[in-house]
Coordinates of C-alpha atoms and ligand atoms in Angstrom, one line a residue:
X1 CA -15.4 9.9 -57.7
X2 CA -16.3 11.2 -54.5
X3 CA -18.7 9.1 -53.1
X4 CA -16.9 6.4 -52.8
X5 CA -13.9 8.0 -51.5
X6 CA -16.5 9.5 -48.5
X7 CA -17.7 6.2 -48.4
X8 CA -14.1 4.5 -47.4
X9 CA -13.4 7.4 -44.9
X10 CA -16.5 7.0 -43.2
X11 CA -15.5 3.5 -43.0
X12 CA -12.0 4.3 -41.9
X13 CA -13.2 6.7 -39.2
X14 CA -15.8 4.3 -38.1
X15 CA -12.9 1.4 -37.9
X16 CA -10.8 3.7 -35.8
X17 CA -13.7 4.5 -33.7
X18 CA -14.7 0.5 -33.2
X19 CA -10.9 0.0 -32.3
X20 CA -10.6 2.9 -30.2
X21 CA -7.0 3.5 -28.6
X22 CA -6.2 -0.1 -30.5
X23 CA -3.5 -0.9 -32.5
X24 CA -3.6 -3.6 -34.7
X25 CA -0.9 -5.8 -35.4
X26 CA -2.0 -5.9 -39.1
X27 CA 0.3 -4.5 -41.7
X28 CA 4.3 -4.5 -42.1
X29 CA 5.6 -5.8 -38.7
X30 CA 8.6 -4.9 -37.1
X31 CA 10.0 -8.3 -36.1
X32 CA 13.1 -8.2 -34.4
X33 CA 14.6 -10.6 -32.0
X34 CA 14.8 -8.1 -28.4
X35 CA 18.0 -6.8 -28.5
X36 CA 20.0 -5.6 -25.8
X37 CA 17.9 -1.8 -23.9
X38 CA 20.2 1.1 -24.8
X39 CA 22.5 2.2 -22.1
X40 CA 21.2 5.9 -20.5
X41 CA 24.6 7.7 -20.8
X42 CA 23.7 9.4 -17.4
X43 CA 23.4 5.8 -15.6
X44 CA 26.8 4.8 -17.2
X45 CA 28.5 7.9 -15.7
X46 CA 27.2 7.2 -12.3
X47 CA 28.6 3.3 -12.7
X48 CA 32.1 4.6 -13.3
X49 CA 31.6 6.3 -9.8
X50 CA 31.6 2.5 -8.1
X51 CA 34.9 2.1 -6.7
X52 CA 36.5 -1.1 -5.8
X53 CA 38.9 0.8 -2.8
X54 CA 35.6 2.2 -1.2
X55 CA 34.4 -1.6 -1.5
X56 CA 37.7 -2.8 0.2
X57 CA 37.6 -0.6 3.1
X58 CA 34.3 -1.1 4.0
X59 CA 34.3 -4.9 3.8
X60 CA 37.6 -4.6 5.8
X61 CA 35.6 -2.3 7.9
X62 CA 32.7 -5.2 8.5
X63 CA 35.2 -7.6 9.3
X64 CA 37.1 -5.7 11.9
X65 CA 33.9 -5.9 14.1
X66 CA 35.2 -9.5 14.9
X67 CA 31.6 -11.2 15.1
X68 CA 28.9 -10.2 13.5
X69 CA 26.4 -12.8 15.2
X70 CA 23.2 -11.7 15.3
X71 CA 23.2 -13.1 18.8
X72 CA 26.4 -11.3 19.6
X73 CA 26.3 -8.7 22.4
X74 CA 24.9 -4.7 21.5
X75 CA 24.8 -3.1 24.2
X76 CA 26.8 0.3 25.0
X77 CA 29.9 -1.4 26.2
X78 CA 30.6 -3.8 23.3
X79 CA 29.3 -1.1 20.6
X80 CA 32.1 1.2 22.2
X81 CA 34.6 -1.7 22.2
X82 CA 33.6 -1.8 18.5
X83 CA 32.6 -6.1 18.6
X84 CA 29.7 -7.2 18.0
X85 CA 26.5 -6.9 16.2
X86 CA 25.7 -3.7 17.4
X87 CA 28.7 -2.0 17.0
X88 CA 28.7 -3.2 12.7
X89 CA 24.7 -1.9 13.1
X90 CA 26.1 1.9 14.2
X91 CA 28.2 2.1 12.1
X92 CA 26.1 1.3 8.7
X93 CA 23.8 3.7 9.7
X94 CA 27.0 6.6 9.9
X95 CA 28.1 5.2 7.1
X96 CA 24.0 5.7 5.4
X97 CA 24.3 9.6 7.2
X98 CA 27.3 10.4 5.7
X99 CA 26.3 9.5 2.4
X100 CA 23.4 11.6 3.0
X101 CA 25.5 14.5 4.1
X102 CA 26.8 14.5 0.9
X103 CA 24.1 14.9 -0.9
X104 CA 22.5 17.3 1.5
X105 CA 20.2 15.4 3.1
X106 CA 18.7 13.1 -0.1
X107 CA 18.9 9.8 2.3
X108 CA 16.1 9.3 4.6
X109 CA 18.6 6.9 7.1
X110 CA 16.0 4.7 9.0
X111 CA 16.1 1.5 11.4
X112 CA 13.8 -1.3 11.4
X113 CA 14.2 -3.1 14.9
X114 CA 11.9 -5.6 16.5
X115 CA 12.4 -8.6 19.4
X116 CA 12.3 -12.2 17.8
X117 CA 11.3 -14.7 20.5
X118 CA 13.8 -17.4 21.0
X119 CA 13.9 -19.9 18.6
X120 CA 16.0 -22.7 17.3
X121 CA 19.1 -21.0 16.5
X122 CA 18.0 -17.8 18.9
X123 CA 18.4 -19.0 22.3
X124 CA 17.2 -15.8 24.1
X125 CA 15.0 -12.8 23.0
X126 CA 17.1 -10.8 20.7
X127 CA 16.4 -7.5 18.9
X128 CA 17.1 -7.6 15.5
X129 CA 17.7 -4.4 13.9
X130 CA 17.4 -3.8 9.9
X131 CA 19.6 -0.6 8.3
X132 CA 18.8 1.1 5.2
X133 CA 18.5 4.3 3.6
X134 CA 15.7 5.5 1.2
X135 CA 15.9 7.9 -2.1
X136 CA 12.7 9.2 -2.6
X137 CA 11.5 9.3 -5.8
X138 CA 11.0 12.7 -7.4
X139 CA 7.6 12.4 -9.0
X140 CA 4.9 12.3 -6.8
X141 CA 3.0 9.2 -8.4
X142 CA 5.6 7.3 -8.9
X143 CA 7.7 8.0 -5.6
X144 CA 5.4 5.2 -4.2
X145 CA 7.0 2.7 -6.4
X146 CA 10.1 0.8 -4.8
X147 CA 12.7 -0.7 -6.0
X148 CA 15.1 -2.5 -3.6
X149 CA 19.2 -3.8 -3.2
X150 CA 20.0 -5.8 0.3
X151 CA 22.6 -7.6 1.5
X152 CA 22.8 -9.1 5.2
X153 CA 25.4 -7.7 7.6
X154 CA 25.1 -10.5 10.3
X155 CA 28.2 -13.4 10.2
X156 CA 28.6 -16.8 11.5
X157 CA 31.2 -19.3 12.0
X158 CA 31.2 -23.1 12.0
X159 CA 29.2 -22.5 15.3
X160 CA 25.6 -21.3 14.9
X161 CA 25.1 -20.3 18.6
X162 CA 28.9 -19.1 18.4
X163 CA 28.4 -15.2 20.0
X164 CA 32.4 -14.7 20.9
X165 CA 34.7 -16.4 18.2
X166 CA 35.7 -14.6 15.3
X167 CA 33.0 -14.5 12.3
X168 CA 35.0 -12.1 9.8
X169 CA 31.9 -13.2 6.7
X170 CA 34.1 -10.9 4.5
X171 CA 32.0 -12.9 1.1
X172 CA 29.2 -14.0 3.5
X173 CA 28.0 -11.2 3.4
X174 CA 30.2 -7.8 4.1
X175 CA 30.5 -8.1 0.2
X176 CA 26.3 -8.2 0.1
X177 CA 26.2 -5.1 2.2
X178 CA 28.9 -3.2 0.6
X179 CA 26.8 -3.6 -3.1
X180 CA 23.8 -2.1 -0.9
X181 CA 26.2 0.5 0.6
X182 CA 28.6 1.7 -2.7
X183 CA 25.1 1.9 -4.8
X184 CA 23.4 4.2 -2.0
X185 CA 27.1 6.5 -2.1
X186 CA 27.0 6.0 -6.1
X187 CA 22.8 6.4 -6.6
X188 CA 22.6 9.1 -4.1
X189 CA 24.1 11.9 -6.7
X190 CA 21.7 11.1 -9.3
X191 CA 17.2 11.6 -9.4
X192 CA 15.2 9.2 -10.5
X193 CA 11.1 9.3 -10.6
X194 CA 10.8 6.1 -8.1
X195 CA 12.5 5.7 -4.7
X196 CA 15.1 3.8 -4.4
X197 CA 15.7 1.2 -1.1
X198 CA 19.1 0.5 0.2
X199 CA 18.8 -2.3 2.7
X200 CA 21.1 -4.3 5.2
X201 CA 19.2 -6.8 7.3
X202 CA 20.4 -9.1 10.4
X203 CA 19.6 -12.7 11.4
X204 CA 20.0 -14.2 8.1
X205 CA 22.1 -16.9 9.0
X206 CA 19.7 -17.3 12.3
X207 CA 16.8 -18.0 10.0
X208 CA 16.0 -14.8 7.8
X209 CA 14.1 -13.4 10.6
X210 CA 14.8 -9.8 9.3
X211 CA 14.8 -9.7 5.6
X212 CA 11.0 -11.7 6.7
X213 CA 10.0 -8.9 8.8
X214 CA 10.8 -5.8 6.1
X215 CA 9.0 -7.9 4.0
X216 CA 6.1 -8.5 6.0
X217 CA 6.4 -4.4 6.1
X218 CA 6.6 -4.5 2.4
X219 CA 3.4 -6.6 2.4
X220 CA 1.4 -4.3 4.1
X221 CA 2.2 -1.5 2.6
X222 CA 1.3 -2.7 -0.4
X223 CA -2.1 -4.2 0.9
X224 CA -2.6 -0.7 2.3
X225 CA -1.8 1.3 -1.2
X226 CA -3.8 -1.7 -2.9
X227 CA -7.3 -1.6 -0.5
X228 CA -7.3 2.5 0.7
X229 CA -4.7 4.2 -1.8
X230 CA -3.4 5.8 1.0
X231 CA -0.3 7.0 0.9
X232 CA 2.2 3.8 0.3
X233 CA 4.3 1.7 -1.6
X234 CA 4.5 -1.1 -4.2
X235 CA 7.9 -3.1 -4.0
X236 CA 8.7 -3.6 -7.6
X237 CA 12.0 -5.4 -7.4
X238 CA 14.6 -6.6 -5.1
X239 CA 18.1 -7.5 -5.6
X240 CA 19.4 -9.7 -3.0
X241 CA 23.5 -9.8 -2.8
X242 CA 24.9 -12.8 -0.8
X243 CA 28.1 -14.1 -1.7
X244 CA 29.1 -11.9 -4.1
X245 CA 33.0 -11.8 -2.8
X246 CA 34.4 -13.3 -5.8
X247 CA 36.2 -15.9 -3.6
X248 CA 39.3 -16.4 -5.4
X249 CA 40.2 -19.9 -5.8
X250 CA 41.8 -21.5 -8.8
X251 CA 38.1 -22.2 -10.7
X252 CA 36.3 -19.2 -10.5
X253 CA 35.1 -17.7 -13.2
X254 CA 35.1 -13.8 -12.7
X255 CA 33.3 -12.7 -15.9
X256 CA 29.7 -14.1 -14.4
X257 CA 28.1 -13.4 -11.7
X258 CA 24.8 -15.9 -10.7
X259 CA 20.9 -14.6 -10.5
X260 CA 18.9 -17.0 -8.7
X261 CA 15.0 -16.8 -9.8
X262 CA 11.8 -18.6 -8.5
X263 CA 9.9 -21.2 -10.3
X264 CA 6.6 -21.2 -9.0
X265 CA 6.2 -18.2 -6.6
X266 CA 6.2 -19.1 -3.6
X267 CA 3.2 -16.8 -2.9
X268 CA 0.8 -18.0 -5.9
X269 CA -2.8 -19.3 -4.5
X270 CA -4.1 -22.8 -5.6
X271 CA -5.6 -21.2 -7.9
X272 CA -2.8 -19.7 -9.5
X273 CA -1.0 -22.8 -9.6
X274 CA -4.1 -24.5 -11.3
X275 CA -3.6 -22.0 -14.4
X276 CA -0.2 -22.4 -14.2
X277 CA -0.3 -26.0 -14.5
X278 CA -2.7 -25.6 -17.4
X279 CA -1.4 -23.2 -19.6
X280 CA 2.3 -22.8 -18.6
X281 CA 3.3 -20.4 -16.6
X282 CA 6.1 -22.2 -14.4
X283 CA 8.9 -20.0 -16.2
X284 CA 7.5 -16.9 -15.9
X285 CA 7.1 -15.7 -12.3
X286 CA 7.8 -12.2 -11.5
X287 CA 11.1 -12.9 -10.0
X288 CA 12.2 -14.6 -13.6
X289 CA 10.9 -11.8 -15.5
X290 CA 13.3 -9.8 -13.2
X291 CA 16.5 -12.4 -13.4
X292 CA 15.7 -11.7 -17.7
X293 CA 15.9 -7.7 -17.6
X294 CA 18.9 -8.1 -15.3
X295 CA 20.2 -10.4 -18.2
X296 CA 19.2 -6.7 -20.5
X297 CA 20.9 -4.7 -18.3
X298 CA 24.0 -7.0 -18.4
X299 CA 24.3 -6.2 -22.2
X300 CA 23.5 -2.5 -22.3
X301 CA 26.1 -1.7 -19.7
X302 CA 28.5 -4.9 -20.6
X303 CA 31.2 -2.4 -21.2
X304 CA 31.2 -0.6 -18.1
X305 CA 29.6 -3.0 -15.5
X306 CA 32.6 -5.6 -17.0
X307 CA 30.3 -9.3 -15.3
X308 CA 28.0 -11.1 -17.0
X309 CA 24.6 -12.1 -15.4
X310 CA 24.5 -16.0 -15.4
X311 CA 20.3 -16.7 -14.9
X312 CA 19.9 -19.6 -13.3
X313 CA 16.0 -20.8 -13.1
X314 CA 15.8 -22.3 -9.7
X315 CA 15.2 -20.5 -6.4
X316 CA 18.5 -21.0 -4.9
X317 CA 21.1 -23.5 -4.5
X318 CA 20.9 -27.0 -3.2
X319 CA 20.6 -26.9 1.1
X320 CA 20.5 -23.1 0.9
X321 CA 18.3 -20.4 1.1
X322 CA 18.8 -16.4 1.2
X323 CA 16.7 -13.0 2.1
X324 CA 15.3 -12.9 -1.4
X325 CA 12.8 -15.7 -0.6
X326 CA 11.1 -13.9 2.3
X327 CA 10.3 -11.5 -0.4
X328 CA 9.3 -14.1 -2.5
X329 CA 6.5 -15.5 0.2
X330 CA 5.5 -12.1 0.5
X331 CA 4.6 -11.8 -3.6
X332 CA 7.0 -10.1 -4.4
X333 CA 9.9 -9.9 -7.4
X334 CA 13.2 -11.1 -6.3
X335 CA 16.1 -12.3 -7.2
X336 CA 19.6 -13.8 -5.5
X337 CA 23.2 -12.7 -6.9
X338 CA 25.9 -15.1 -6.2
X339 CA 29.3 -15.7 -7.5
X340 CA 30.3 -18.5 -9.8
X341 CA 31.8 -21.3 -7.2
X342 CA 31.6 -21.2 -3.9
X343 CA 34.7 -22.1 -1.5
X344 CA 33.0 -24.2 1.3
X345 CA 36.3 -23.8 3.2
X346 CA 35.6 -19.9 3.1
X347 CA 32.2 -20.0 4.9
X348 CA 30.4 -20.6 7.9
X349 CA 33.8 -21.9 9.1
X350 CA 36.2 -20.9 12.3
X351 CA 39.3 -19.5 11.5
X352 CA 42.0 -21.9 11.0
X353 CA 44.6 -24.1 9.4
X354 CA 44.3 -27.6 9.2
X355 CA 46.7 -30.0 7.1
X356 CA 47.8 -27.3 5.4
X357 CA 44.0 -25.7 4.7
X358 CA 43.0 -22.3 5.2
X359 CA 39.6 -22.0 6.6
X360 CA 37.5 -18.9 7.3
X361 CA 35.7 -15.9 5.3
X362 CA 38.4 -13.8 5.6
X363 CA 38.8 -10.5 3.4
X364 CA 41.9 -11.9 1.6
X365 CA 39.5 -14.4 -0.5
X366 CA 37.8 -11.6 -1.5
X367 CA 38.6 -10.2 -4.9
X368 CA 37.4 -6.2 -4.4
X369 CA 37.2 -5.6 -8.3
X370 CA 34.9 -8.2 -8.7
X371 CA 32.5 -7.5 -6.4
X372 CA 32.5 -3.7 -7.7
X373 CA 31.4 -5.3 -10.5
X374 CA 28.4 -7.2 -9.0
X375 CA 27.8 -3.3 -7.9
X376 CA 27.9 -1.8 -10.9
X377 CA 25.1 -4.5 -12.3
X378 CA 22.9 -3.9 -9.4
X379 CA 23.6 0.0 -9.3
X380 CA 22.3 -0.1 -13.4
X381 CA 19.6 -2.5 -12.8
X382 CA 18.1 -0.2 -9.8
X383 CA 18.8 3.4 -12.0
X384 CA 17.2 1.1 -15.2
X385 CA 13.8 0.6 -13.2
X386 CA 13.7 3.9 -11.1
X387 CA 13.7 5.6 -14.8
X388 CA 11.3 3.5 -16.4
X389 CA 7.8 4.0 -16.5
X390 CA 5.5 1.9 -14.2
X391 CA 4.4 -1.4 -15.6
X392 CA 1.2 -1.7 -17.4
X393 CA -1.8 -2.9 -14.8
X394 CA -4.6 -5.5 -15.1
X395 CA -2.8 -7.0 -18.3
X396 CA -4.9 -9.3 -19.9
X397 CA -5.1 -11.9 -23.1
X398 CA -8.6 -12.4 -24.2
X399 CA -9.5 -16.0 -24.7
X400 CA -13.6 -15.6 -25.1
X401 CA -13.2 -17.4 -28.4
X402 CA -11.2 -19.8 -30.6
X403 CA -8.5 -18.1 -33.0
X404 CA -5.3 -17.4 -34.1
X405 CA -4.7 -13.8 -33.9
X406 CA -4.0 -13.0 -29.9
X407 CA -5.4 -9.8 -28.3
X408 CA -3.9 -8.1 -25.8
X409 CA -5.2 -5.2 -23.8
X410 CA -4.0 -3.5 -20.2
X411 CA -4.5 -0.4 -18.5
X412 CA -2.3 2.5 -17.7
X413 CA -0.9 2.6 -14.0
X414 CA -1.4 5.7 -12.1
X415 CA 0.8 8.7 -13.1
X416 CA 2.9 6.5 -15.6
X417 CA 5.3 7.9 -17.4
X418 CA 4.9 5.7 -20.3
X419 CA 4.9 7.0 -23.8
X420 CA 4.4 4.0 -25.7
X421 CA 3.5 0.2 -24.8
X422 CA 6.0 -3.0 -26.4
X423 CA 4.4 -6.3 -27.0
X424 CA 7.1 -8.9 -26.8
X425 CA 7.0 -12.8 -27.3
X426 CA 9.1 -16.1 -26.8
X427 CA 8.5 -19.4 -27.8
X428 CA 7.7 -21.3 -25.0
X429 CA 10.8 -23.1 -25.0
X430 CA 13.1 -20.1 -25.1
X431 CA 14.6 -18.9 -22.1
X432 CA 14.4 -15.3 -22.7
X433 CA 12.4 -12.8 -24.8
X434 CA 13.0 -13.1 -28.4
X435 CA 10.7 -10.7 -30.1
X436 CA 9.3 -7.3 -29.5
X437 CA 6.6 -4.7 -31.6
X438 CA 5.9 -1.5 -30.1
X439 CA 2.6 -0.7 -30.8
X440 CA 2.6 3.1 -29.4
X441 CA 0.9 4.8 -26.5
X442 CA -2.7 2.6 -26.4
X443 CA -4.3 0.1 -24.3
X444 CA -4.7 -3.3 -26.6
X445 CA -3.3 -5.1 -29.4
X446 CA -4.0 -7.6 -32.1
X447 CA -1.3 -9.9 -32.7
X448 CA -1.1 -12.3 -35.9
X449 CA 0.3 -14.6 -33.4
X450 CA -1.4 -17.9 -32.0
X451 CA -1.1 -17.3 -28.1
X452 CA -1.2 -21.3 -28.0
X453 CA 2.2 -21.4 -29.5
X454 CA 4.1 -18.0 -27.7
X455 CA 4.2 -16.3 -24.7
X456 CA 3.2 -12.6 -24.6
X457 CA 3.9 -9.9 -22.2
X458 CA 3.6 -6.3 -22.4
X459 CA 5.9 -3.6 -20.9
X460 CA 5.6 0.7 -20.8
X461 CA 8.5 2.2 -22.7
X462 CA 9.5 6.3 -21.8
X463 CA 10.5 8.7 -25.0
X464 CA 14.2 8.0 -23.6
X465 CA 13.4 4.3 -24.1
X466 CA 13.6 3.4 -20.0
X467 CA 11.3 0.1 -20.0
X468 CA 9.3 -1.2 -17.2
X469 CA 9.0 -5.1 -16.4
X470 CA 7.1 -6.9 -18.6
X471 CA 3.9 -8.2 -17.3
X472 CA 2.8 -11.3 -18.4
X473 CA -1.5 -11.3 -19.1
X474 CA -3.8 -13.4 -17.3
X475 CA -6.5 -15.0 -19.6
X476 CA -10.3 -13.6 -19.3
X477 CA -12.9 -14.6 -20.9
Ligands
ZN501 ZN1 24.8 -15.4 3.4

């Protein structure tokens, strides 16, 4: 019986030929709740390189500067007195160089300085200087992309316009710029494809003014890559440490460690919030899709990172605000860590005792082991991304007509590494993603899914199963 069988190939071949690179969701499907990415063996190695000694001294080290005030003096006498500001701002950057040294040269050390006109809680002109030390990424394409850990180095005490006193800010935030500092030592001895940002910004407690200005840098850099394709970079993620000292009173819980995520971004357009508002969309901003893969990373490397990523879906706590949300105005994905419980007598607070009540952020609050934990999660969730493969681009969910199978179809970033594509799915009550289906190394996908009753995203998966953020589709028509 040939004919036929001619017949049913020709079909065949002219089905594969309709679909194109499609795959079709049709068929035995591979259900299965999204377990936990598998830990890259070479990325645990490098986390058992965090050391909580190295954290100790240089939190020690942060706190010996006395003040920390953004507002505090830098020039050459108090730098060589070693209070002040400036003198904490040297020394970052030798501490940057000599991890650098050590890896003959791999750091590019840099300063971001600028002059913020007096303000509220800036009485005078002050220059605000930003540290941080960048691993370029080793593939040319993909060096562009960025992925980003910061703390803030600045102090205060119960006195915002305080430049003298004593601000040790061992938790708040030596501990925040020791994560960015012991991942730079620990990241440093390893390659990844993407570059890798270690940042310490000033002047948070004086308004944010420079995590705002690197990302306002950030911004245009990424405007520039997006308009001209000029030479650039795209900010995929940043981690934002602040308060990650462990402080250790009586209820703390040591085995969790706090990630802050937006809501709404604080960068969507009206028009963004209109969609949002129509079809859902108010859980899944970049910044949450971010606080859920840093929930992924948390299981691979439970063992070895030894803290558990509690998400918690608002932007930050009640009457406080933190660096990450100047990235967040600027578009970007970001994310706040923070311990479990907060000891209000241990911040923003002069040094003293009263009735019997220590007050103060000194260093003997802070519990070293725990916040070499909060390092090892950050250290894993920056190696994770640097690995994967860039996220899909222009990610879409056709909607032209009314039915229940759900198409999905993107296309493939520039250079990606990818070497197949995952579909994965939550109901839209679920916090996190419950589902995945890998439907190989193509460009759209049928689902026998109703997207009225699921939410979809796609993410690029490499052949040593690194994954990229998922990327939620916009509708079109
Ligand atoms: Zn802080």
């Amino acid at each position: 019986m040939k004919t036929p069988w001619i017949v049913a190939a020709s079909f065949s071949l002219a089905l594969l030929l309709a679909l194109g690179k499609a795959a079709s969701a049709e068929g035995p499907r591979e259900d299965k709740p999204v377990d936990s990415m598998a830990a890259d063996s070479r990325i645990s190695a490098a986390l058992q390189q965090v050391s909580a000694e190295r954290i100790r001294v240089n939190i020690e080290k942060l706190v010996s500067f006395g003040t920390r005030s953004t507002i505090s003096a830098q020039d050459p006498a108090a730098i060589a007195s070693g209070r002040g500001i400036g003198a904490a701002r040297d020394w970052i950057r030798s501490e940057f160089e000599r991890y650098s040294k050590d890896c003959s040269g791999c750091l590019e050390v840099k300063t971001d300085s600028f002059t913020e006109p007096p303000a509220d809680r800036i009485p005078q002109a002050t220059e605000i200087t930003n540290v941080y030390a960048v691993l370029r990424g080793t593939d040319a394409e993909n060096a562009k992309r960025v992925v980003l850990v910061t703390g803030h180095y600045d102090s205060r005490n119960s006195e915002i316009l305080d430049t003298k006193g004593d601000a040790p800010g061992a938790n708040d935030d030596a501990s925040g710029a020791a994560v960015s500092l012991e991942c730079a030592r620990v990241l440093s001895k390893m390659k990844f494809p993407a570059t890798i940002i270690f940042l310490t910004v000033a002047g948070e407690e004086q308004g944010l003014n420079g995590s705002r200005h690197f990302a306002k840098l950030a911004g245009e850099q990424m405007v520039k890559e997006k308009k001209a394709k000029e030479q650039g970079w795209m900010l995929e993620a940043v981690l934002n440490n602040d308060i990650v000292g462990g402080d250790k009173s009586a209820e703390q819980d040591h085995s969790v460690v706090r990630v802050f995520s937006e809501g709404l971004p604080a960068a969507a357009t009206e028009k963004e919030i209109e969609r949002i508002r129509g079809l859902g969309g108010e859980n899944d901003s970049t910044s949450r899709q971010l606080a859920r893969y840093i929930a992924d990373v948390g299981r691979a490397y439970q063992d070895v990172v030894g803290v558990k990523p509690m998400l918690v879906f608002r932007l930050d706590r009640y009457l406080r605000g933190g660096d990450h949300y100047s990235f967040n105005q600027q578009g970007f994905a970001a994310v706040r860590f923070t311990e479990f419980r907060e000891d209000f007598h241990h911040q923003h607070q002069n040094v003293r005792t009263e009735s019997g009540v220590e007050y103060g952020d000194l260093a003997k609050f802070v519990d070293f082991d725990y916040v070499a934990r909060v390092a090892r999660l950050n250290a894993a969730t920056l190696a994770e991304l640097a690995s994967a493969p860039a996220p899909p681009v222009n990610v879409h969910l056709l909607t032209k007509s009314l039915e229940n199978d759900s198409t999905l179809t993107w296309e493939v970033a520039p250079g990606s590494l990818a070497s197949a594509y995952e579909i994965i799915w939550r109901g839209t009550t679920s916090p996190e993603w419950e589902h995945v289906q890998r439907v190989g190394n193509v460009q759209r996908a049928t689902m026998k899914l109703s997207k009225d009753n699921v939410i979809f995203a796609v993410r690029a998966v490499d052949a040593q199963g690194h994954r990229s953020l998922p990327v939620v589709p916009l509708p079109e028509r």
